C-alpha cells in the first residue's frame, strides 16, 4: 500500500482516478476549504474517511504529513501498444533513475501540454508517492506508458505518423530554430547514456539546446525535458476551451 501525504498529492490521486484509493485519514483539528473538498471527493468515490489526531496521523504516515494521508494501491501502467492511435505531443524519457527527477520531468511536460509520457519499463511502485509530490500531482494527470523495447517505440511512431525529434547534437539544428509539427514525439536521454542508437536511426530530426556561454557538459534530464517541452509549447500555446 502506498502513502500519499499532503493536500496536493492526495487531491491529484482522488481527482484523476488512476489508482484505487483505500482509505483517507484527516487530522480532526484541520478545517480548511481544501480539506473539505478532498473529503467530499473521497466520499464521492466511496473511499472511507477516518478522522484522527495529529499524533496518530503522523504515526500512520511514518512522519509529518501536513494533516492528511491517503492510502492507495500502486498505479497500473500498461506497456506501449504500437498500434495505439495518438495525436499531439508525446515524450519518451530515458535514463532517469531518481524519483524526484522523474517527478520534476512529469511536472514540466504536463505544464507544457504533453499528453503522453513514455518510460522504459521499471517498477516505480515504492517511489510513486515521492514522484507524485515532486510533480505537484502532474504524474496522476498524465497518460503514461511503459516501454519494453525501443523498437516498439519506433514502430509506434511510424504507425501514428508522429515526427520523432531527438535531443542529440550530431547532425542537429538549434532547438530555437526548429519548427515542430503538431504531432511530435520528443526523445530525451539521460545526461550520461544519451539516446539509444536504434532510436537515433529512426529520428526525423535532431535538435540541440544552444547555450549562452561555452559549457561542455550536458544538461540534466529534468532541465533538458523542460526546455524541449516548452519549445514545442511556444509554437502551440495552450488556449482555454470554451464551455
mmCIF file of N, CA and C in Angstrom, residues 95-205:
data_model
loop_
_atom_site.group_PDB
_atom_site.id
_atom_site.type_symbol
_atom_site.label_atom_id
_atom_site.label_comp_id
_atom_site.label_asym_id
_atom_site.label_seq_id
_atom_site.Cartn_x
_atom_site.Cartn_y
_atom_site.Cartn_z
ATOM 1 N N UNK A 95 16.818 6.981 -19.137
ATOM 2 C CA UNK A 95 17.974 7.226 -18.297
ATOM 3 C C UNK A 95 17.696 7.943 -16.995
ATOM 4 N N UNK A 96 16.437 8.012 -16.575
ATOM 5 C CA UNK A 96 16.105 8.692 -15.315
ATOM 6 C C UNK A 96 15.882 7.639 -14.235
ATOM 7 N N UNK A 97 16.597 7.747 -13.141
ATOM 8 C CA UNK A 97 16.500 6.776 -12.058
ATOM 9 C C UNK A 97 16.038 7.388 -10.741
ATOM 10 N N UNK A 98 16.186 8.683 -10.598
ATOM 11 C CA UNK A 98 15.818 9.353 -9.354
ATOM 12 C C UNK A 98 14.352 9.772 -9.387
ATOM 13 N N UNK A 99 13.539 9.400 -8.383
ATOM 14 C CA UNK A 99 12.110 9.738 -8.400
ATOM 15 C C UNK A 99 11.828 11.235 -8.356
ATOM 16 N N UNK A 100 12.687 12.000 -7.687
ATOM 17 C CA UNK A 100 12.498 13.445 -7.659
ATOM 18 C C UNK A 100 12.688 14.029 -9.064
ATOM 19 N N UNK A 101 13.702 13.527 -9.777
ATOM 20 C CA UNK A 101 13.919 13.989 -11.148
ATOM 21 C C UNK A 101 12.764 13.600 -12.053
ATOM 22 N N UNK A 102 12.261 12.381 -11.887
ATOM 23 C CA UNK A 102 11.131 11.946 -12.710
ATOM 24 C C UNK A 102 9.897 12.790 -12.419
ATOM 25 N N UNK A 103 9.678 13.111 -11.150
ATOM 26 C CA UNK A 103 8.551 13.966 -10.799
ATOM 27 C C UNK A 103 8.683 15.348 -11.419
ATOM 28 N N UNK A 104 9.899 15.892 -11.385
ATOM 29 C CA UNK A 104 10.149 17.202 -11.985
ATOM 30 C C UNK A 104 9.890 17.173 -13.489
ATOM 31 N N UNK A 105 10.313 16.097 -14.144
ATOM 32 C CA UNK A 105 10.093 15.959 -15.587
ATOM 33 C C UNK A 105 8.600 15.890 -15.897
ATOM 34 N N UNK A 106 7.874 15.080 -15.143
ATOM 35 C CA UNK A 106 6.429 14.959 -15.361
ATOM 36 C C UNK A 106 5.739 16.306 -15.169
ATOM 37 N N UNK A 107 6.181 17.057 -14.195
ATOM 38 C CA UNK A 107 5.605 18.381 -13.900
ATOM 39 C C UNK A 107 5.794 19.327 -15.092
ATOM 40 N N UNK A 108 7.018 19.376 -15.636
ATOM 41 C CA UNK A 108 7.305 20.265 -16.769
ATOM 42 C C UNK A 108 6.567 19.824 -18.030
ATOM 43 N N UNK A 109 6.584 18.529 -18.299
ATOM 44 C CA UNK A 109 5.927 18.024 -19.505
ATOM 45 C C UNK A 109 4.427 18.301 -19.477
ATOM 46 N N UNK A 110 3.807 18.037 -18.337
ATOM 47 C CA UNK A 110 2.366 18.280 -18.251
ATOM 48 C C UNK A 110 2.039 19.762 -18.414
ATOM 49 N N UNK A 111 2.818 20.609 -17.743
ATOM 50 C CA UNK A 111 2.593 22.053 -17.834
ATOM 51 C C UNK A 111 2.759 22.549 -19.268
ATOM 52 N N UNK A 112 3.648 21.905 -20.023
ATOM 53 C CA UNK A 112 3.922 22.330 -21.392
ATOM 54 C C UNK A 112 2.925 21.766 -22.401
ATOM 55 N N UNK A 113 2.029 20.905 -21.944
ATOM 56 C CA UNK A 113 0.991 20.396 -22.850
ATOM 57 C C UNK A 113 1.198 18.987 -23.340
ATOM 58 N N UNK A 114 2.205 18.298 -22.828
ATOM 59 C CA UNK A 114 2.436 16.910 -23.223
ATOM 60 C C UNK A 114 1.248 16.046 -22.787
ATOM 61 N N UNK A 115 0.814 15.169 -23.675
ATOM 62 C CA UNK A 115 -0.343 14.317 -23.379
ATOM 63 C C UNK A 115 0.047 12.906 -22.979
ATOM 64 N N UNK A 116 1.249 12.474 -23.361
ATOM 65 C CA UNK A 116 1.664 11.100 -23.081
ATOM 66 C C UNK A 116 3.142 11.058 -22.743
ATOM 67 N N UNK A 117 3.460 10.483 -21.581
ATOM 68 C CA UNK A 117 4.844 10.270 -21.167
ATOM 69 C C UNK A 117 5.152 8.785 -21.304
ATOM 70 N N UNK A 118 6.222 8.474 -22.018
ATOM 71 C CA UNK A 118 6.637 7.089 -22.220
ATOM 72 C C UNK A 118 7.969 6.887 -21.506
ATOM 73 N N UNK A 119 8.061 5.791 -20.759
ATOM 74 C CA UNK A 119 9.255 5.495 -19.970
ATOM 75 C C UNK A 119 9.688 4.054 -20.195
ATOM 76 N N UNK A 120 10.980 3.757 -20.057
ATOM 77 C CA UNK A 120 11.405 2.360 -20.085
ATOM 78 C C UNK A 120 10.737 1.602 -18.940
ATOM 79 N N UNK A 121 10.403 0.352 -19.176
ATOM 80 C CA UNK A 121 9.734 -0.443 -18.147
ATOM 81 C C UNK A 121 10.591 -0.536 -16.888
ATOM 82 N N UNK A 122 10.012 -0.134 -15.782
ATOM 83 C CA UNK A 122 10.672 -0.198 -14.485
ATOM 84 C C UNK A 122 9.599 -0.113 -13.407
ATOM 85 N N UNK A 123 9.830 -0.743 -12.291
ATOM 86 C CA UNK A 123 8.880 -0.718 -11.193
ATOM 87 C C UNK A 123 9.138 0.510 -10.317
ATOM 88 N N UNK A 124 8.225 1.474 -10.406
ATOM 89 C CA UNK A 124 8.338 2.698 -9.622
ATOM 90 C C UNK A 124 7.407 2.676 -8.408
ATOM 91 N N UNK A 125 6.796 1.523 -8.110
ATOM 92 C CA UNK A 125 5.769 1.463 -7.069
ATOM 93 C C UNK A 125 6.219 2.079 -5.743
ATOM 94 N N UNK A 126 7.402 1.716 -5.295
ATOM 95 C CA UNK A 126 7.885 2.186 -3.994
ATOM 96 C C UNK A 126 8.076 3.703 -3.988
ATOM 97 N N UNK A 127 8.393 4.274 -5.143
ATOM 98 C CA UNK A 127 8.743 5.690 -5.237
ATOM 99 C C UNK A 127 7.588 6.586 -5.675
ATOM 100 N N UNK A 128 6.449 6.001 -6.003
ATOM 101 C CA UNK A 128 5.373 6.820 -6.572
ATOM 102 C C UNK A 128 4.907 7.973 -5.687
ATOM 103 N N UNK A 129 4.754 7.799 -4.376
ATOM 104 C CA UNK A 129 4.371 8.961 -3.562
ATOM 105 C C UNK A 129 5.356 10.122 -3.700
ATOM 106 N N UNK A 130 6.657 9.806 -3.797
ATOM 107 C CA UNK A 130 7.660 10.854 -3.999
ATOM 108 C C UNK A 130 7.508 11.487 -5.373
ATOM 109 N N UNK A 131 7.268 10.672 -6.384
ATOM 110 C CA UNK A 131 7.098 11.187 -7.751
ATOM 111 C C UNK A 131 5.881 12.101 -7.828
ATOM 112 N N UNK A 132 4.767 11.665 -7.245
ATOM 113 C CA UNK A 132 3.544 12.471 -7.277
ATOM 114 C C UNK A 132 3.771 13.813 -6.580
ATOM 115 N N UNK A 133 4.440 13.786 -5.442
ATOM 116 C CA UNK A 133 4.713 15.032 -4.710
ATOM 117 C C UNK A 133 5.626 15.946 -5.511
ATOM 118 N N UNK A 134 6.716 15.379 -6.067
ATOM 119 C CA UNK A 134 7.672 16.189 -6.822
ATOM 120 C C UNK A 134 7.055 16.752 -8.096
ATOM 121 N N UNK A 135 6.070 16.066 -8.622
ATOM 122 C CA UNK A 135 5.416 16.526 -9.857
ATOM 123 C C UNK A 135 4.262 17.481 -9.586
ATOM 124 N N UNK A 136 3.998 17.779 -8.311
ATOM 125 C CA UNK A 136 2.843 18.606 -7.923
ATOM 126 C C UNK A 136 1.548 18.007 -8.465
ATOM 127 N N UNK A 137 1.489 16.684 -8.486
ATOM 128 C CA UNK A 137 0.278 15.988 -8.924
ATOM 129 C C UNK A 137 0.225 15.680 -10.401
ATOM 130 N N UNK A 138 1.174 16.199 -11.189
ATOM 131 C CA UNK A 138 1.126 16.011 -12.641
ATOM 132 C C UNK A 138 1.260 14.547 -13.044
ATOM 133 N N UNK A 139 1.966 13.760 -12.248
ATOM 134 C CA UNK A 139 2.120 12.327 -12.546
ATOM 135 C C UNK A 139 0.754 11.646 -12.660
ATOM 136 N N UNK A 140 -0.189 12.062 -11.834
ATOM 137 C CA UNK A 140 -1.528 11.472 -11.871
ATOM 138 C C UNK A 140 -2.357 11.994 -13.039
ATOM 139 N N UNK A 141 -2.021 13.153 -13.552
ATOM 140 C CA UNK A 141 -2.778 13.751 -14.643
ATOM 141 C C UNK A 141 -2.335 13.228 -16.012
ATOM 142 N N UNK A 142 -1.064 12.858 -16.118
ATOM 143 C CA UNK A 142 -0.515 12.426 -17.403
ATOM 144 C C UNK A 142 -0.921 11.002 -17.750
ATOM 145 N N UNK A 143 -1.167 10.751 -19.037
ATOM 146 C CA UNK A 143 -1.198 9.382 -19.538
ATOM 147 C C UNK A 143 0.252 8.912 -19.589
ATOM 148 N N UNK A 144 0.499 7.701 -19.117
ATOM 149 C CA UNK A 144 1.851 7.155 -19.069
ATOM 150 C C UNK A 144 1.848 5.750 -19.639
ATOM 151 N N UNK A 145 2.863 5.437 -20.413
ATOM 152 C CA UNK A 145 3.037 4.087 -20.946
ATOM 153 C C UNK A 145 4.468 3.648 -20.705
ATOM 154 N N UNK A 146 4.649 2.354 -20.479
ATOM 155 C CA UNK A 146 5.979 1.787 -20.285
ATOM 156 C C UNK A 146 6.437 1.094 -21.571
ATOM 157 N N UNK A 147 7.734 1.110 -21.769
ATOM 158 C CA UNK A 147 8.314 0.571 -22.998
ATOM 159 C C UNK A 147 9.212 -0.612 -22.670
ATOM 160 N N UNK A 148 8.932 -1.740 -23.321
ATOM 161 C CA UNK A 148 9.746 -2.934 -23.120
ATOM 162 C C UNK A 148 10.956 -2.948 -24.055
ATOM 163 N N UNK A 149 10.794 -2.369 -25.249
ATOM 164 C CA UNK A 149 11.829 -2.434 -26.281
ATOM 165 C C UNK A 149 11.744 -1.154 -27.108
ATOM 166 N N UNK A 150 12.856 -0.483 -27.337
ATOM 167 C CA UNK A 150 12.832 0.779 -28.078
ATOM 168 C C UNK A 150 12.328 0.587 -29.511
ATOM 169 N N UNK A 151 12.431 -0.636 -30.036
ATOM 170 C CA UNK A 151 11.933 -0.884 -31.393
ATOM 171 C C UNK A 151 10.420 -0.725 -31.463
ATOM 172 N N UNK A 152 9.744 -0.992 -30.340
ATOM 173 C CA UNK A 152 8.297 -0.787 -30.281
ATOM 174 C C UNK A 152 7.979 0.693 -30.423
ATOM 175 N N UNK A 153 8.791 1.542 -29.802
ATOM 176 C CA UNK A 153 8.581 2.990 -29.901
ATOM 177 C C UNK A 153 8.733 3.453 -31.347
ATOM 178 N N UNK A 154 9.728 2.949 -32.036
ATOM 179 C CA UNK A 154 9.946 3.324 -33.429
ATOM 180 C C UNK A 154 8.770 2.891 -34.302
ATOM 181 N N UNK A 155 8.270 1.685 -34.070
ATOM 182 C CA UNK A 155 7.121 1.214 -34.862
ATOM 183 C C UNK A 155 5.873 2.029 -34.544
ATOM 184 N N UNK A 156 5.677 2.374 -33.260
ATOM 185 C CA UNK A 156 4.522 3.190 -32.876
ATOM 186 C C UNK A 156 4.596 4.561 -33.539
ATOM 187 N N UNK A 157 5.786 5.126 -33.550
ATOM 188 C CA UNK A 157 5.992 6.428 -34.194
ATOM 189 C C UNK A 157 5.602 6.372 -35.660
ATOM 190 N N UNK A 158 6.003 5.319 -36.333
ATOM 191 C CA UNK A 158 5.684 5.183 -37.756
ATOM 192 C C UNK A 158 4.197 4.921 -37.977
ATOM 193 N N UNK A 159 3.601 4.096 -37.122
ATOM 194 C CA UNK A 159 2.176 3.774 -37.276
ATOM 195 C C UNK A 159 1.284 4.991 -37.057
ATOM 196 N N UNK A 160 1.690 5.884 -36.176
ATOM 197 C CA UNK A 160 0.887 7.065 -35.856
ATOM 198 C C UNK A 160 1.311 8.308 -36.633
ATOM 199 N N UNK A 161 2.341 8.157 -37.462
ATOM 200 C CA UNK A 161 2.839 9.268 -38.289
ATOM 201 C C UNK A 161 3.301 10.450 -37.434
ATOM 202 N N UNK A 162 3.899 10.115 -36.294
ATOM 203 C CA UNK A 162 4.494 11.152 -35.459
ATOM 204 C C UNK A 162 5.884 11.501 -35.977
ATOM 205 N N UNK A 163 6.279 12.729 -35.784
ATOM 206 C CA UNK A 163 7.642 13.151 -36.099
ATOM 207 C C UNK A 163 8.493 12.977 -34.849
ATOM 208 N N UNK A 164 9.522 12.148 -34.950
ATOM 209 C CA UNK A 164 10.396 11.905 -33.809
ATOM 210 C C UNK A 164 11.527 12.941 -33.789
ATOM 211 N N UNK A 165 11.581 13.714 -32.728
ATOM 212 C CA UNK A 165 12.593 14.755 -32.570
ATOM 213 C C UNK A 165 13.477 14.378 -31.391
ATOM 214 N N UNK A 166 14.752 14.154 -31.648
ATOM 215 C CA UNK A 166 15.683 13.698 -30.614
ATOM 216 C C UNK A 166 16.574 14.835 -30.126
ATOM 217 N N UNK A 167 16.778 14.871 -28.821
ATOM 218 C CA UNK A 167 17.728 15.822 -28.232
ATOM 219 C C UNK A 167 19.124 15.243 -28.413
ATOM 220 N N UNK A 168 19.738 15.545 -29.546
ATOM 221 C CA UNK A 168 21.008 14.943 -29.947
ATOM 222 C C UNK A 168 21.792 15.958 -30.770
ATOM 223 N N UNK A 169 23.062 16.180 -30.429
ATOM 224 C CA UNK A 169 23.850 17.230 -31.088
ATOM 225 C C UNK A 169 24.340 16.839 -32.483
ATOM 226 N N UNK A 170 24.497 15.561 -32.769
ATOM 227 C CA UNK A 170 25.018 15.145 -34.065
ATOM 228 C C UNK A 170 23.992 15.434 -35.166
ATOM 229 N N UNK A 171 24.450 16.092 -36.232
ATOM 230 C CA UNK A 171 23.579 16.425 -37.370
ATOM 231 C C UNK A 171 22.323 17.155 -36.905
ATOM 232 N N UNK A 172 22.501 18.100 -35.994
ATOM 233 C CA UNK A 172 21.349 18.752 -35.360
ATOM 234 C C UNK A 172 21.218 20.209 -35.772
ATOM 235 N N UNK A 173 20.000 20.722 -35.566
ATOM 236 C CA UNK A 173 19.724 22.146 -35.727
ATOM 237 C C UNK A 173 19.380 22.711 -34.357
ATOM 238 N N UNK A 174 19.492 24.014 -34.216
ATOM 239 C CA UNK A 174 19.156 24.651 -32.945
ATOM 240 C C UNK A 174 17.688 24.414 -32.605
ATOM 241 N N UNK A 175 17.433 24.079 -31.368
ATOM 242 C CA UNK A 175 16.067 23.866 -30.903
ATOM 243 C C UNK A 175 15.200 25.093 -31.164
ATOM 244 N N UNK A 176 15.800 26.281 -31.048
ATOM 245 C CA UNK A 176 15.032 27.519 -31.172
ATOM 246 C C UNK A 176 14.784 27.919 -32.624
ATOM 247 N N UNK A 177 15.343 27.152 -33.540
ATOM 248 C CA UNK A 177 15.095 27.401 -34.965
ATOM 249 C C UNK A 177 14.255 26.303 -35.603
ATOM 250 N N UNK A 178 13.967 25.263 -34.837
ATOM 251 C CA UNK A 178 13.237 24.123 -35.383
ATOM 252 C C UNK A 178 11.729 24.359 -35.319
ATOM 253 N N UNK A 179 11.025 24.020 -36.395
ATOM 254 C CA UNK A 179 9.570 24.118 -36.441
ATOM 255 C C UNK A 179 8.964 22.751 -36.143
ATOM 256 N N UNK A 180 8.390 22.619 -34.962
ATOM 257 C CA UNK A 180 7.794 21.348 -34.577
ATOM 258 C C UNK A 180 6.497 21.093 -35.338
ATOM 259 N N UNK A 181 6.290 19.889 -35.849
ATOM 260 C CA UNK A 181 4.964 19.509 -36.330
ATOM 261 C C UNK A 181 4.008 19.418 -35.144
ATOM 262 N N UNK A 182 2.725 19.511 -35.405
ATOM 263 C CA UNK A 182 1.738 19.404 -34.329
ATOM 264 C C UNK A 182 1.867 18.049 -33.632
ATOM 265 N N UNK A 183 2.014 17.002 -34.426
ATOM 266 C CA UNK A 183 2.109 15.653 -33.879
ATOM 267 C C UNK A 183 3.585 15.270 -33.737
ATOM 268 N N UNK A 184 4.083 15.412 -32.530
ATOM 269 C CA UNK A 184 5.518 15.271 -32.278
ATOM 270 C C UNK A 184 5.794 14.306 -31.138
ATOM 271 N N UNK A 185 6.834 13.493 -31.311
ATOM 272 C CA UNK A 185 7.365 12.655 -30.249
ATOM 273 C C UNK A 185 8.767 13.157 -29.918
ATOM 274 N N UNK A 186 8.914 13.768 -28.755
ATOM 275 C CA UNK A 186 10.236 14.207 -28.311
ATOM 276 C C UNK A 186 10.935 13.060 -27.583
ATOM 277 N N UNK A 187 12.214 12.864 -27.889
ATOM 278 C CA UNK A 187 13.008 11.811 -27.258
ATOM 279 C C UNK A 187 14.156 12.457 -26.498
ATOM 280 N N UNK A 188 14.206 12.194 -25.201
ATOM 281 C CA UNK A 188 15.202 12.832 -24.330
ATOM 282 C C UNK A 188 15.935 11.745 -23.562
ATOM 283 N N UNK A 189 17.241 11.712 -23.683
ATOM 284 C CA UNK A 189 18.050 10.720 -22.984
ATOM 285 C C UNK A 189 18.678 11.288 -21.737
ATOM 286 N N UNK A 190 19.228 10.415 -20.916
ATOM 287 C CA UNK A 190 19.929 10.856 -19.725
ATOM 288 C C UNK A 190 21.237 11.536 -20.088
ATOM 289 N N UNK A 191 21.775 12.319 -19.160
ATOM 290 C CA UNK A 191 22.995 13.082 -19.451
ATOM 291 C C UNK A 191 24.211 12.183 -19.626
ATOM 292 N N UNK A 192 24.151 10.955 -19.142
ATOM 293 C CA UNK A 192 25.294 10.044 -19.254
ATOM 294 C C UNK A 192 25.189 9.127 -20.477
ATOM 295 N N UNK A 193 24.077 8.406 -20.580
ATOM 296 C CA UNK A 193 23.959 7.403 -21.638
ATOM 297 C C UNK A 193 23.433 7.960 -22.949
ATOM 298 N N UNK A 194 22.729 9.068 -22.884
ATOM 299 C CA UNK A 194 22.173 9.647 -24.099
ATOM 300 C C UNK A 194 21.014 8.826 -24.641
ATOM 301 N N UNK A 195 20.802 8.903 -25.952
ATOM 302 C CA UNK A 195 19.670 8.241 -26.612
ATOM 303 C C UNK A 195 20.134 6.953 -27.279
ATOM 304 N N UNK A 196 19.315 5.926 -27.179
ATOM 305 C CA UNK A 196 19.636 4.621 -27.748
ATOM 306 C C UNK A 196 19.881 4.741 -29.252
ATOM 307 N N UNK A 197 20.896 4.021 -29.738
ATOM 308 C CA UNK A 197 21.280 4.106 -31.152
ATOM 309 C C UNK A 197 20.143 3.715 -32.092
ATOM 310 N N UNK A 198 19.322 2.733 -31.693
ATOM 311 C CA UNK A 198 18.203 2.315 -32.542
ATOM 312 C C UNK A 198 17.188 3.443 -32.743
ATOM 313 N N UNK A 199 17.040 4.290 -31.737
ATOM 314 C CA UNK A 199 16.117 5.417 -31.868
ATOM 315 C C UNK A 199 16.725 6.521 -32.728
ATOM 316 N N UNK A 200 18.012 6.758 -32.564
ATOM 317 C CA UNK A 200 18.669 7.786 -33.378
ATOM 318 C C UNK A 200 18.579 7.447 -34.870
ATOM 319 N N UNK A 201 18.594 6.167 -35.183
ATOM 320 C CA UNK A 201 18.455 5.758 -36.583
ATOM 321 C C UNK A 201 17.064 6.093 -37.130
ATOM 322 N N UNK A 202 16.072 6.132 -36.239
ATOM 323 C CA UNK A 202 14.690 6.416 -36.644
ATOM 324 C C UNK A 202 14.332 7.896 -36.513
ATOM 325 N N UNK A 203 15.265 8.691 -36.020
ATOM 326 C CA UNK A 203 14.978 10.105 -35.766
ATOM 327 C C UNK A 203 14.654 10.854 -37.061
ATOM 328 N N UNK A 204 13.616 11.689 -36.989
ATOM 329 C CA UNK A 204 13.266 12.535 -38.131
ATOM 330 C C UNK A 204 14.002 13.866 -38.069
ATOM 331 N N UNK A 205 14.410 14.247 -36.874
ATOM 332 C CA UNK A 205 15.153 15.499 -36.706
ATOM 333 C C UNK A 205 15.893 15.460 -35.383
#
